[in-house]
CSV table of C-alpha atoms and ligand atoms in Angstrom, one decimal:
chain,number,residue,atom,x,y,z
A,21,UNK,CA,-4.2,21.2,22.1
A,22,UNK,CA,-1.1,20.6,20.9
A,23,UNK,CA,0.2,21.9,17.3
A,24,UNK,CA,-0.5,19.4,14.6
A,25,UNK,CA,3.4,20.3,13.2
A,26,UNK,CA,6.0,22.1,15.0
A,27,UNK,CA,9.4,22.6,13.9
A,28,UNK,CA,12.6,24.1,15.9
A,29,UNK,CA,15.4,25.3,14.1
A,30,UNK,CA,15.0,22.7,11.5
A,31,UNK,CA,17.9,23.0,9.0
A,32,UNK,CA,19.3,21.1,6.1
A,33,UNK,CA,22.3,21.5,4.2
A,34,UNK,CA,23.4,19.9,0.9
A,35,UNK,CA,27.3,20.6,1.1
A,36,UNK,CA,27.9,24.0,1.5
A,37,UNK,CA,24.0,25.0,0.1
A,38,UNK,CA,21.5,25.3,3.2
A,39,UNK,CA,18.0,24.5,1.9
A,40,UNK,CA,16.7,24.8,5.3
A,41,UNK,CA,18.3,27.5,7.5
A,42,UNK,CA,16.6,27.4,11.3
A,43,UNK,CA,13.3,27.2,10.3
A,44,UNK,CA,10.7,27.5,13.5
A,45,UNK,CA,6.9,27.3,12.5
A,46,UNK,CA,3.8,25.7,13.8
A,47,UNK,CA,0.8,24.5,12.6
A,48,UNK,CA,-2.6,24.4,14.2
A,49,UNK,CA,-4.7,21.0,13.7
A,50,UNK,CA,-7.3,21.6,10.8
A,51,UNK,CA,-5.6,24.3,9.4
A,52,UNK,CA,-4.9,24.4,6.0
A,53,UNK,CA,-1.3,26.2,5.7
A,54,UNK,CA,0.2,27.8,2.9
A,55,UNK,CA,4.3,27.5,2.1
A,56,UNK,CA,5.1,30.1,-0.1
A,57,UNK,CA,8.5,31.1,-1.9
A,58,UNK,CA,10.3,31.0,-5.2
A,59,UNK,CA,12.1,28.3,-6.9
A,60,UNK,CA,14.7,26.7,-4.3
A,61,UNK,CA,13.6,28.4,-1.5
A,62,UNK,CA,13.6,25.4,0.6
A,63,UNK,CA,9.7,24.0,0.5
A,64,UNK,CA,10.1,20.8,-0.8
A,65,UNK,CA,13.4,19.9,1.3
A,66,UNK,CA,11.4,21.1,4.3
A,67,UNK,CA,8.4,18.5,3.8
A,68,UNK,CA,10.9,15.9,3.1
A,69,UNK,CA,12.2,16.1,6.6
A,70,UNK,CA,8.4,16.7,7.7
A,71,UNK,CA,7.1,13.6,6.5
A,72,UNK,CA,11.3,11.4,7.3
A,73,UNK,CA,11.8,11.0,4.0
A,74,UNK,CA,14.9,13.4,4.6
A,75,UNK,CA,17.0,13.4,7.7
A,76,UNK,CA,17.5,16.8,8.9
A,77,UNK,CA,21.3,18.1,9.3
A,78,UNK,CA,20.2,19.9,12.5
A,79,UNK,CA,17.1,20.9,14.9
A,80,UNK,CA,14.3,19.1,15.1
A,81,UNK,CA,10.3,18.6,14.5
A,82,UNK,CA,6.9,16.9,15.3
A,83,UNK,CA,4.3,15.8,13.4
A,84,UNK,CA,1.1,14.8,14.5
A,85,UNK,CA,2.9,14.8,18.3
A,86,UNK,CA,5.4,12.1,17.0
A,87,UNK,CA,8.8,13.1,16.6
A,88,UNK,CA,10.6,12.6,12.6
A,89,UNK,CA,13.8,11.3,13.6
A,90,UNK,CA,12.7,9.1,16.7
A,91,UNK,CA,9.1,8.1,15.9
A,92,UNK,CA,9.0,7.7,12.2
A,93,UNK,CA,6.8,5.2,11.3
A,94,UNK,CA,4.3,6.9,13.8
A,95,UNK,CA,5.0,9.9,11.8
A,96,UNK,CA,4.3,8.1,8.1
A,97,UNK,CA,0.9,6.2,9.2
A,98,UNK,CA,-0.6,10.0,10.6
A,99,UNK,CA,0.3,11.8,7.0
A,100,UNK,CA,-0.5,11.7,3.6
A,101,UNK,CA,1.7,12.8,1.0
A,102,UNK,CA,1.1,14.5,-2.6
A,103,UNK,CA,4.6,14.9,-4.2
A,104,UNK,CA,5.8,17.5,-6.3
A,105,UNK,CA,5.9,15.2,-9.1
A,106,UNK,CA,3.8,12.4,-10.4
A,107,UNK,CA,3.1,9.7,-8.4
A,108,UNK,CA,0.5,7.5,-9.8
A,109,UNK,CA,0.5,4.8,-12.0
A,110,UNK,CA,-0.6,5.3,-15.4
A,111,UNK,CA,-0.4,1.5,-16.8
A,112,UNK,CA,-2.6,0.8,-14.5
A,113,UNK,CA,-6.5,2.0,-13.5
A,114,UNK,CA,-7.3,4.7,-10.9
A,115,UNK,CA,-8.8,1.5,-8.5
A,116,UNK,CA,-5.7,-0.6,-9.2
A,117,UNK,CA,-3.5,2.6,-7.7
A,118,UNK,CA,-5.3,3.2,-4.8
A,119,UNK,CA,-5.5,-0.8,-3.9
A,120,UNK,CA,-1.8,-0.4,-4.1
A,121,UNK,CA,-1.8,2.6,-1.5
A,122,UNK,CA,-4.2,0.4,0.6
A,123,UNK,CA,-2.4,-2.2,0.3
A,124,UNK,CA,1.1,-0.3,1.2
A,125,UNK,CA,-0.6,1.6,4.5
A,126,UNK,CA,-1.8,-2.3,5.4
A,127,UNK,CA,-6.1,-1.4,5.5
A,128,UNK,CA,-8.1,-4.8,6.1
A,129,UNK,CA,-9.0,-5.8,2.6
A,130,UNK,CA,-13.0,-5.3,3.4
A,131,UNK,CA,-12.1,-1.8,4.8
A,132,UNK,CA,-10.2,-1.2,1.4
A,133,UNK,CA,-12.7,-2.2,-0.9
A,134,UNK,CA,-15.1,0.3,0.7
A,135,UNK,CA,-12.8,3.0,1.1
A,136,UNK,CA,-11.9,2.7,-2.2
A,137,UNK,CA,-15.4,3.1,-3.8
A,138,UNK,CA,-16.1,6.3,-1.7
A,139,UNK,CA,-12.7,8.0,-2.0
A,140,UNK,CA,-13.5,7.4,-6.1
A,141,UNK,CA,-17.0,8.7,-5.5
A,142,UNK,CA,-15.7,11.5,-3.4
A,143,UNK,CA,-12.9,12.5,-6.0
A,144,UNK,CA,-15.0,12.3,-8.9
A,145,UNK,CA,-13.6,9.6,-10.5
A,146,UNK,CA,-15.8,7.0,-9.9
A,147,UNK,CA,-17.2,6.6,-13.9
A,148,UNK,CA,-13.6,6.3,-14.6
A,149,UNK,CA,-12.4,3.9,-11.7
A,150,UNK,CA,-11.4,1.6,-14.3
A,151,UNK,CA,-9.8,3.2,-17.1
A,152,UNK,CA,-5.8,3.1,-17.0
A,153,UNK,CA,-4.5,6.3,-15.4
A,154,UNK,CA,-2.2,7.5,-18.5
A,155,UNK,CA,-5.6,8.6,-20.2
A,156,UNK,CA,-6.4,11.1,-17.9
A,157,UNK,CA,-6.1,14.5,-17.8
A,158,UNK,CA,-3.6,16.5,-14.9
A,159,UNK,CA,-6.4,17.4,-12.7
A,160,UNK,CA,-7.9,13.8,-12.7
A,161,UNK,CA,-4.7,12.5,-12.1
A,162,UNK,CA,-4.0,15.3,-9.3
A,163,UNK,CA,-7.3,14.3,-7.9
A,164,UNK,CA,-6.5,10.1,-8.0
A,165,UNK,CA,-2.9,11.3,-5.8
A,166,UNK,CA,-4.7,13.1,-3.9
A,167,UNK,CA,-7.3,10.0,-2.9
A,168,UNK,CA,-4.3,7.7,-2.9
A,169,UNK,CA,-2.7,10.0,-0.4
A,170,UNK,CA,-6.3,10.5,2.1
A,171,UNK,CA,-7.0,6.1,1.8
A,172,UNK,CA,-5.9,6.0,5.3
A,173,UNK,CA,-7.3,9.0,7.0
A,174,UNK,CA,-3.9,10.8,7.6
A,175,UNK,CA,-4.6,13.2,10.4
A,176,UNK,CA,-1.9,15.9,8.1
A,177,UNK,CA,-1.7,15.8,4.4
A,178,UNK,CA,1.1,17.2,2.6
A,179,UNK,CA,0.7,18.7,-1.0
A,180,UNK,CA,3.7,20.0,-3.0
A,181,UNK,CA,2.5,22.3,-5.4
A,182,UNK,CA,-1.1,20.4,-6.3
A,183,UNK,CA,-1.6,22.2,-8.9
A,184,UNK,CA,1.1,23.2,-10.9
A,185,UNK,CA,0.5,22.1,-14.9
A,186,UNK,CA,-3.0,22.5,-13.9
A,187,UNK,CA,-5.6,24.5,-16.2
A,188,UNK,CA,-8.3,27.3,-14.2
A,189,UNK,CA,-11.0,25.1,-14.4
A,190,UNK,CA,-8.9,22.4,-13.1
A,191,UNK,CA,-7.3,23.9,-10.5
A,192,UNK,CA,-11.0,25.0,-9.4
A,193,UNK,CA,-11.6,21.5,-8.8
A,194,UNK,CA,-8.6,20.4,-6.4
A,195,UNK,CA,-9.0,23.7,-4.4
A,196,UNK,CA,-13.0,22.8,-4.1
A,197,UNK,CA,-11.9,19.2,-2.7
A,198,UNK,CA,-8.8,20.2,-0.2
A,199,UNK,CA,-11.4,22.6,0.8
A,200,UNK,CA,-14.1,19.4,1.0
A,201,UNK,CA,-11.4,17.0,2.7
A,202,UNK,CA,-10.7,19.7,5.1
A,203,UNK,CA,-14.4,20.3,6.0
A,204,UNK,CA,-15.4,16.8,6.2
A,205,UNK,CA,-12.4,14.9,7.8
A,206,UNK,CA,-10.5,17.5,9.8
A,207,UNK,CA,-7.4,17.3,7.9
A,208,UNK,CA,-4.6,19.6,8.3
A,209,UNK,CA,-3.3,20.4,5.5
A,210,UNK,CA,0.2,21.6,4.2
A,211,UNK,CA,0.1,22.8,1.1
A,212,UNK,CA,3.6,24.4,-1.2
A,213,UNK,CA,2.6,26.6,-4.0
A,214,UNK,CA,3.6,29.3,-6.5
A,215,UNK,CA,0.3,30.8,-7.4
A,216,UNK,CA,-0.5,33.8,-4.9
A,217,UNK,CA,-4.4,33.5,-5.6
A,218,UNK,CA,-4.1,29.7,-4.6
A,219,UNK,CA,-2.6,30.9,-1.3
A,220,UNK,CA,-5.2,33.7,-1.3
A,221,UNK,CA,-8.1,31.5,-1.9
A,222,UNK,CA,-7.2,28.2,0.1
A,223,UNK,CA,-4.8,28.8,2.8
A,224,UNK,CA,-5.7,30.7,6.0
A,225,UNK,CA,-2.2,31.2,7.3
A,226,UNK,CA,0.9,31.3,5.2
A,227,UNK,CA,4.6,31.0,5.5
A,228,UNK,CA,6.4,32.8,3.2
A,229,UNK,CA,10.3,31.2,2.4
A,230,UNK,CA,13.1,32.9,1.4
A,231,UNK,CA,16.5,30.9,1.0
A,232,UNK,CA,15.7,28.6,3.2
A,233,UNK,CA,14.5,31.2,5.8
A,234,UNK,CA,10.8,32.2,7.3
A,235,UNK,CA,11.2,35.5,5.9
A,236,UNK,CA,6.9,36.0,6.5
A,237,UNK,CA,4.0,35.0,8.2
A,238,UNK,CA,0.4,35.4,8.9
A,239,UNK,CA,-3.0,35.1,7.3
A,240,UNK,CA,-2.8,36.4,3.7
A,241,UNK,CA,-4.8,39.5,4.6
A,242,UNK,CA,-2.4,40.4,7.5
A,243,UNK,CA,0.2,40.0,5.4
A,244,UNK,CA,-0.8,42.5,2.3
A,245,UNK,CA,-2.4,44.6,5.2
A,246,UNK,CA,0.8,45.1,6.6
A,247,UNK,CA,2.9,45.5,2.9
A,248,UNK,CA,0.8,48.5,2.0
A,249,UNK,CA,-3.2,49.8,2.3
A,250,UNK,CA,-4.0,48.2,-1.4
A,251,UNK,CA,-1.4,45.4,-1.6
A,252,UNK,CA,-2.2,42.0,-2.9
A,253,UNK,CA,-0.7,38.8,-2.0
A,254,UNK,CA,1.7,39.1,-5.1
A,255,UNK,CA,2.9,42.6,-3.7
A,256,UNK,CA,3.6,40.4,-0.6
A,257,UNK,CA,5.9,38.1,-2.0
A,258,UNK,CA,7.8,40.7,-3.9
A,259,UNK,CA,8.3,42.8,-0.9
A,260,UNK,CA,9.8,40.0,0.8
A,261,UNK,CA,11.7,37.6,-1.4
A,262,UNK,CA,12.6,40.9,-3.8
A,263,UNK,CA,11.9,38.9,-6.6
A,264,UNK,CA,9.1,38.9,-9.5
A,265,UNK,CA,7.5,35.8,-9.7
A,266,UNK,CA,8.1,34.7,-13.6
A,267,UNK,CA,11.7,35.4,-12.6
A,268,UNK,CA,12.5,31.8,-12.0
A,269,UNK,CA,15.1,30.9,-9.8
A,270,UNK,CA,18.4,29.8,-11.6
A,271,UNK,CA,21.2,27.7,-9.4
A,272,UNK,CA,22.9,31.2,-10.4
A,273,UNK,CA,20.5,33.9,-9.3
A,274,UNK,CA,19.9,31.7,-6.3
A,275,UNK,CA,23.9,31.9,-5.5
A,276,UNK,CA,24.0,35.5,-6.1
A,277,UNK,CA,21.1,36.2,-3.8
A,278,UNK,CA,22.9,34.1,-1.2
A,279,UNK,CA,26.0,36.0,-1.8
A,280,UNK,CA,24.6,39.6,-1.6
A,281,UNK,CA,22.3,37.9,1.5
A,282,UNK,CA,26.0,37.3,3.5
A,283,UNK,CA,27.0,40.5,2.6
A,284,UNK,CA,24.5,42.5,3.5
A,285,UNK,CA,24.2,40.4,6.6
B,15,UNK,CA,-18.9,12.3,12.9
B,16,UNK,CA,-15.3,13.5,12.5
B,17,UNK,CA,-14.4,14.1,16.1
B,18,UNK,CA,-15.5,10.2,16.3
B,19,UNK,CA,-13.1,9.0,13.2
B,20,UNK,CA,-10.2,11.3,14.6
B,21,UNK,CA,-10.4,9.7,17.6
B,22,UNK,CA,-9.8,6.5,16.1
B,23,UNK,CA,-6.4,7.5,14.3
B,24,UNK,CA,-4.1,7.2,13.8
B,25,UNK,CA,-4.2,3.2,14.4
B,26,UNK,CA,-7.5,2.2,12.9
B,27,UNK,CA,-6.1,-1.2,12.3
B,28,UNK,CA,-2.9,-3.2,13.9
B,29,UNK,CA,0.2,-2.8,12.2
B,30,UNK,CA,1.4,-6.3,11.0
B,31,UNK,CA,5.5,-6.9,12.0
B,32,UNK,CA,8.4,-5.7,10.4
B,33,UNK,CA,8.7,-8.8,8.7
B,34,UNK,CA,5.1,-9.2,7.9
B,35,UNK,CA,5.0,-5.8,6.2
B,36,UNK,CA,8.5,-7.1,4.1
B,37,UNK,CA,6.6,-9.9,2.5
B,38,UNK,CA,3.1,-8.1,2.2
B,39,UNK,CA,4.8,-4.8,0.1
B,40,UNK,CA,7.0,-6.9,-1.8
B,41,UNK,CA,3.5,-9.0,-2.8
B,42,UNK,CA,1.8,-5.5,-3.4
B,43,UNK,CA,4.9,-4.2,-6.2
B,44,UNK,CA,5.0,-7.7,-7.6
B,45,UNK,CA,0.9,-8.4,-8.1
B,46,UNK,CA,0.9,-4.6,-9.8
B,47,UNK,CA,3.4,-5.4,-12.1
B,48,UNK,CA,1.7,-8.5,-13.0
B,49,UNK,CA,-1.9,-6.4,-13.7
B,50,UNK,CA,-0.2,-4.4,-16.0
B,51,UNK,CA,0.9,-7.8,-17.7
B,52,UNK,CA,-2.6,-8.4,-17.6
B,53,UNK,CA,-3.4,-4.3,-19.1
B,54,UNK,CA,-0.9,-4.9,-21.7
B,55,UNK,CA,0.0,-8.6,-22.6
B,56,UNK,CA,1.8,-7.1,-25.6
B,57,UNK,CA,4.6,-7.2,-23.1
B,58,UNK,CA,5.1,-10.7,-22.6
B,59,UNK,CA,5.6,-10.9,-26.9
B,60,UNK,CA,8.8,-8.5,-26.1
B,61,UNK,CA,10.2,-10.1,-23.3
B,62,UNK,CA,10.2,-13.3,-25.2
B,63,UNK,CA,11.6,-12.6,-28.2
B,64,UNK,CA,15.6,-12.3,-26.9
B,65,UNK,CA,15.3,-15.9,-25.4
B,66,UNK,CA,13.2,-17.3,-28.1
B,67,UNK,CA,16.6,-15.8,-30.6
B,68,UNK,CA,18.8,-17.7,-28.6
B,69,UNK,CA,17.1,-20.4,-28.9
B,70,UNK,CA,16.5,-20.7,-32.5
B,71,UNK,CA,19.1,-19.0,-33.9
B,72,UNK,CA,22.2,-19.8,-31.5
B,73,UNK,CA,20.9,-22.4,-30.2
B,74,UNK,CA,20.3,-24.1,-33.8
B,75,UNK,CA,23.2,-23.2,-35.5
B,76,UNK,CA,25.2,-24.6,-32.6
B,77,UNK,CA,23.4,-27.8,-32.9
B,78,UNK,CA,24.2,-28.1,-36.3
B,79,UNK,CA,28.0,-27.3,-35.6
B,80,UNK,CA,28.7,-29.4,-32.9
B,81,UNK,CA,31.0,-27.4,-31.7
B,82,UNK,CA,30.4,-27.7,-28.4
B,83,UNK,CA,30.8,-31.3,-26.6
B,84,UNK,CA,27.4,-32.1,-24.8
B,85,UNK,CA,27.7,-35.6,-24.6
B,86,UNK,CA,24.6,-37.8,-24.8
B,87,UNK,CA,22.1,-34.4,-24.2
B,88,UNK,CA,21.2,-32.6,-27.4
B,89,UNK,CA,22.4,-28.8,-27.6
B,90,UNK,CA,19.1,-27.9,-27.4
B,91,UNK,CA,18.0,-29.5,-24.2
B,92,UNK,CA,21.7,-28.5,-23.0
B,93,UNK,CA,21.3,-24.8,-23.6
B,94,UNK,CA,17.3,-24.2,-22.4
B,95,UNK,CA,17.8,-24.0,-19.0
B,96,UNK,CA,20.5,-21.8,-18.9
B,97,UNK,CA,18.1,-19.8,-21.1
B,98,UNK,CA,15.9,-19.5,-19.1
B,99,UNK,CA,17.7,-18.6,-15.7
B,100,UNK,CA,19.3,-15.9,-17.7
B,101,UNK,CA,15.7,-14.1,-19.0
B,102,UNK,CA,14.4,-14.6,-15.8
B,103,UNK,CA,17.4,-13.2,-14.0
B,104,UNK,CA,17.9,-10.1,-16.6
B,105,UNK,CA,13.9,-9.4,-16.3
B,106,UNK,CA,14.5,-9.4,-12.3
B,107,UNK,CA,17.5,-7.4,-12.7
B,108,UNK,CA,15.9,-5.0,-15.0
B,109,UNK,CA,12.2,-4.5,-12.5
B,110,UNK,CA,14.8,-4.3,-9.7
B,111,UNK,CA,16.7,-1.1,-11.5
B,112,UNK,CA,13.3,0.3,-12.4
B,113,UNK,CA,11.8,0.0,-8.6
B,114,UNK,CA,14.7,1.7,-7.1
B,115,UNK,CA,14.3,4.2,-10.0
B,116,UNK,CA,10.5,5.1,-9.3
B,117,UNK,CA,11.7,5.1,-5.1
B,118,UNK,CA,14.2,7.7,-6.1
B,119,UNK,CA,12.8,9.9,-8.6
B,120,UNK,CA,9.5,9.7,-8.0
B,121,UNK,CA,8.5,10.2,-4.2
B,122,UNK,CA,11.9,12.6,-3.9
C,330,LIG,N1,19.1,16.3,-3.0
C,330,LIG,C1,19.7,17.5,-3.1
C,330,LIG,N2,21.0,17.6,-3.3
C,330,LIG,C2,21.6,18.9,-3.4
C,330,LIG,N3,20.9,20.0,-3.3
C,330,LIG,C3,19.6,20.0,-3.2
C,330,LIG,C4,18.9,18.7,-3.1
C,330,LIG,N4,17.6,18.9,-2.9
C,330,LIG,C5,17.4,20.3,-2.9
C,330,LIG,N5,18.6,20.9,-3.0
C,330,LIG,C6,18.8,22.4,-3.0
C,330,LIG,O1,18.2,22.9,-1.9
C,330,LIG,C7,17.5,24.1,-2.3
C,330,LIG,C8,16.1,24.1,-1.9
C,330,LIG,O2,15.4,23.2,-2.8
C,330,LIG,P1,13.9,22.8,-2.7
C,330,LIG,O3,13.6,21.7,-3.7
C,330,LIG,O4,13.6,22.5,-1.3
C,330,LIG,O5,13.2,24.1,-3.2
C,330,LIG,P2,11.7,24.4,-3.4
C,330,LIG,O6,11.3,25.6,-2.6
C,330,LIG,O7,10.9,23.2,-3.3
C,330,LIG,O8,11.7,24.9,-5.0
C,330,LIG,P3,10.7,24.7,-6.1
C,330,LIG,O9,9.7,25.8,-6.0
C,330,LIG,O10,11.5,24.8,-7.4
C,330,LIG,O11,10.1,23.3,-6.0
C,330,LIG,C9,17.9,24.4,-3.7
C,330,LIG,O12,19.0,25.3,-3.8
C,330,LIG,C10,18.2,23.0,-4.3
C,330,LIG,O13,19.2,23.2,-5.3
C,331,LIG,MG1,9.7,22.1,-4.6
């Protein structure tokens, strides 16, 4: 079977800053996949040439079997995307949004109608189908983009960072319906995050990026297994992108990682 | 149940034409700005106060002067058109700004 993404060397550069240095990974179909690393390590840029809304500076990668640079609308009608930031709507209702992603992704209008009412079911948000989006809360929201992004039954969904902003009990509720999508339709799904129990919890393999590189990668248990007998997933991403987490990730202490990086290298 | 769904993607349902698709998402961004007309006809109050100004107040005032030569047409009836055209060019300028905003800020 082949893999649902595959990527060879893909690289990026924005002028003399590589976002994506030779990045080679696969994903198997159905997986859920976890992208891991700190701020600027390269996630988003590397989903934007995933899914063509970025052309790559060099290398290359399928989706789905379909090539980004050559096949890309084949490429955009097999995904689903979640961005980083928000994507819905919110002077208008959670039915009116996903009519509009129907609409855009061209479903028969009787076909729409239906998926509509089940995707609100499915999501939850079906007592609130009608309300304008800009009273809900982040996870409702989340949950709407994520229904917006499934309307057409993208073989591979994309999520960057689903739940950052989100509170526990709401970040509960969009692991419990990846995990649902996942079970029900197959999906493979490609998920970016900070939070290490996320990873933990949802992902069965992760990447782990590191200025731009795959510095990591296996199923989180490998992973700490392999750090140290008690290690946790947070010990994981220390050991290899040398930073604490809260640390953020500065243009500056990005530069002067890269900096020590080429010397030590 | 899935294996049967999956087998039917990723082409469910034909693709209309490159050109199809232009006039179909251009309908879909234009009909969802109208619903939110419809959400929040407050809206339409704003928009139509600038024009409504010119009218009244330039317009008007102009009248009264004379000061510009428009034969046997009232000043009025001379400047309403060119009223119009002008909101409704502005307001398309304006939408146009804001889509290719949301295209570049949001999605990227
Ligand atoms: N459009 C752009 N122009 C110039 N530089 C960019 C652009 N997009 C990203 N970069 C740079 O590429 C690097 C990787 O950015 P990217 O957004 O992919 O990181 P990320 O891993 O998604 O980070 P975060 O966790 O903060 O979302 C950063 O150094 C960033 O400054
Ligand atoms: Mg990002």
């Amino acid at each position: 079977m082949p893999q649902a993404i595959e990527t060879r060397e893909l690289t990026r550069r924005f002028g003399t800053v590589t976002a994506v240095d030779a990045l080679s990974l696969a994903v198997r179909p159905g997986e859920v996949f976890g992208l891991l690393g700190p701020n600027g390590a390269g996630k988003t840029t590397t989903i934007k040439m995933l899914i063509t809304l970025l052309p790559p500076t060099s290398g290359s990668a399928t989706v789905s079997g379909y090539d980004v640079i050559a096949d890309q609308r084949l490429v955009r009608r097999s995904i689903g995307y979640v961005p980083q930031l928000l994507s819905s709507d919110g002077a208008l209702s959670a039915r009116e949004n996903l009519d509009i992603s129907g609409r855009l992704y061209h479903i028969p209008s009787a076909d729409r109608r239906a998926r509509i009412s089940e995707a609100l079911e499915f999501m939850g948000l079906a007592d609130v189908a009608d309300n304008l989006v800009r009273t809900f809360s982040g996870g409702m929201i989340r949950r709407l983009e994520i229904a917006q992004a499934m309307l057409h039954r993208p073989e591979i969904l994309f999520l960057d960072e689903p739940t950052v902003g989100l509170d526990p009990v709401a970040r509960r509720a969009v692991w419990e319906h990846v995990r649902r999508l996942r079970d029900r339709e197959g999906t493979t799904i490609l998920l970016t995050t900070h939070y290490m129990d996320e990873a933990a919890e949802l992902c069965e393999r992760v990447g782990i990026m590191h200025l731009g590189k795959l510095v990591a990668l296996g199923t989180p248990a490998s992973l700490a297994a392999e750090v140290g007998p008690a290690a946790t997933l947070d010990d994981v991403f220390t050991h290899y992108t040398g930073s604490d987490l809260d640390e953020g990730g500065t243009y500056r202490d990005v530069a002067r990682t890269r900096r020590t990086a080429r010397r030590l290298g | 149940m899935t294996s049967l769904e999956r087998a039917a993607r990723p082409a469910a349902w034909a693709e209309p034409t490159a050109a199809v698709r232009f006039v179909l998402d251009a309908w879909t961004v234009a009909e969802a700005e109208l619903q939110k007309l419809v959400h929040d006809p407050t809206e339409l109050l704003t928009r139509a106060v600038q024009p409504i100004l010119w009218l009244l107040v330039f317009g008007q005032v102009l009248a009264r002067a004379r000061a510009i030569p428009t034969g046997q047409l009232g000043y009025i009836d001379f400047l309403a058109p060119g009223v119009l055209a002008q909101s409704a060019l502005f307001s398309a300028i304006f939408f146009g700004i804001a889509v290719i905003w949301e295209c570049c800020t949001s999605t990227w």
